[in-house]
Short mmCIF file of C-alpha atoms in Angstrom, two decimals:
data_model
loop_
_atom_site.label_atom_id
_atom_site.label_comp_id
_atom_site.label_asym_id
_atom_site.label_seq_id
_atom_site.Cartn_x
_atom_site.Cartn_y
_atom_site.Cartn_z
CA MET A 608 115.77 -41.71 132.20
CA ASP A 609 114.41 -41.96 128.68
CA ASP A 610 115.66 -44.30 125.95
CA ALA A 611 117.87 -41.67 124.27
CA GLN A 612 119.68 -40.86 127.49
CA GLN A 613 120.10 -44.55 128.31
CA THR A 614 121.52 -45.15 124.82
CA VAL A 615 123.99 -42.27 125.15
CA SER A 616 124.98 -43.41 128.66
CA GLU A 617 125.67 -46.94 127.45
CA PHE A 618 127.61 -45.63 124.42
CA LEU A 619 129.82 -43.46 126.65
CA THR A 620 130.50 -46.38 128.99
CA THR A 621 131.08 -48.91 126.21
CA HIS A 622 133.58 -46.68 124.43
CA ASP A 623 135.24 -45.33 127.60
CA LEU A 624 134.24 -41.76 126.75
CA GLU A 625 133.67 -40.54 130.28
CA CYS A 626 135.01 -37.05 130.96
CA PRO A 627 134.37 -34.14 133.32
CA PRO A 628 131.15 -32.15 132.78
CA GLU A 629 133.05 -28.99 131.87
CA TYR A 630 134.40 -30.83 128.81
CA ARG A 631 130.88 -31.96 127.98
CA LEU A 632 129.75 -28.33 128.07
CA LEU A 633 132.62 -27.25 125.83
CA ASP A 634 131.75 -30.03 123.40
CA LEU A 635 128.12 -28.90 123.31
CA VAL A 636 129.13 -25.31 122.58
CA ALA A 637 131.49 -26.48 119.82
CA GLU A 638 128.74 -28.57 118.23
CA VAL A 639 126.29 -25.65 118.33
CA GLY A 640 129.04 -23.62 116.67
CA GLU A 641 129.11 -26.13 113.83
CA LEU A 642 125.34 -25.67 113.38
CA THR A 643 125.97 -21.94 113.29
CA ALA A 644 128.56 -22.48 110.57
CA ASN A 645 125.96 -24.44 108.57
CA ALA A 646 123.53 -21.54 108.92
CA THR A 647 126.13 -18.95 108.05
CA GLU A 648 127.26 -20.75 104.93
CA SER A 649 123.84 -21.79 103.69
CA THR A 650 122.35 -18.30 104.10
CA ASP A 651 125.36 -16.41 102.75
CA TYR A 652 125.90 -14.81 106.15
CA GLY A 653 122.19 -14.15 106.57
CA ALA A 654 121.67 -12.50 103.20
CA THR A 655 119.32 -15.28 102.07
CA PRO A 656 117.61 -16.60 105.22
CA ASP A 657 115.16 -18.72 103.22
CA SER A 658 118.07 -20.88 102.06
CA LEU A 659 118.90 -22.07 105.60
CA SER A 660 120.23 -25.60 105.56
CA ILE A 661 121.18 -27.58 108.65
CA ASP A 662 123.09 -30.85 108.38
CA PRO A 663 121.08 -33.49 110.29
CA ASP A 664 124.35 -35.12 111.36
CA GLU A 665 125.44 -31.88 113.02
CA LEU A 666 122.09 -31.57 114.78
CA GLY A 667 122.56 -35.14 115.99
CA ASP A 668 125.96 -34.16 117.39
CA VAL A 669 124.30 -31.32 119.33
CA LEU A 670 121.68 -33.66 120.74
CA PHE A 671 124.32 -36.22 121.70
CA ALA A 672 126.45 -33.56 123.39
CA ALA A 673 123.45 -32.13 125.31
CA ILE A 674 122.36 -35.56 126.50
CA ALA A 675 125.93 -36.49 127.47
CA LEU A 676 126.13 -33.24 129.48
CA ALA A 677 122.86 -34.08 131.24
CA GLU A 678 124.16 -37.56 131.98
CA SER A 679 127.42 -36.17 133.40
CA GLN A 680 125.39 -34.04 135.83
CA SER A 681 122.92 -36.81 136.76
CA ILE A 682 120.12 -34.77 135.21
CA ASP A 683 117.26 -36.66 133.60
CA ALA A 684 117.20 -35.04 130.13
CA ASN A 685 113.53 -35.89 129.60
CA ASP A 686 112.56 -34.31 132.93
CA ALA A 687 114.59 -31.22 132.02
CA LEU A 688 112.79 -30.97 128.66
CA VAL A 689 109.37 -31.39 130.27
CA GLY A 690 110.27 -28.65 132.76
CA ALA A 691 111.34 -26.33 129.95
CA LEU A 692 108.10 -26.94 128.04
CA GLU A 693 106.08 -26.20 131.16
CA LYS A 694 108.06 -22.98 131.68
CA TYR A 695 107.40 -21.90 128.08
CA GLU A 696 103.72 -22.74 128.45
CA ARG A 697 103.49 -20.53 131.56
CA ARG A 698 105.22 -17.67 129.71
CA ILE A 699 102.85 -17.97 126.77
CA GLU A 700 99.88 -17.91 129.14
CA THR A 701 101.13 -14.86 131.06
CA THR A 702 102.91 -12.80 128.36
CA GLY A 703 101.74 -14.24 125.05
CA SER A 704 105.29 -15.25 124.12
CA ALA A 705 107.60 -18.15 124.96
CA GLY A 706 110.63 -15.83 124.94
CA SER A 707 112.22 -14.77 128.22
CA GLY A 708 113.01 -11.24 127.03
CA GLU A 709 109.47 -9.99 126.99
#
């Protein structure tokens, strides 16, 4: 477990914020929705994509929610990230793109 996950785990325990993983997933989706709202507002619904502005606090909420979800499922978030990077690397090597749709 990396430092960020340990910090989140201790915060959840200290503040009695334990809850079922399905609530953690709903929280993550809600936080991503708030990032989407930032993007929608700052780009005038996509009309001016160069004006994209994301609130760092909202991005922090997404990270917290994702790490809390990993913790609730006993998943090492760092190991999951390393696995994702390896998967993207393999895709780039075989298809030339990190995207899964190609």
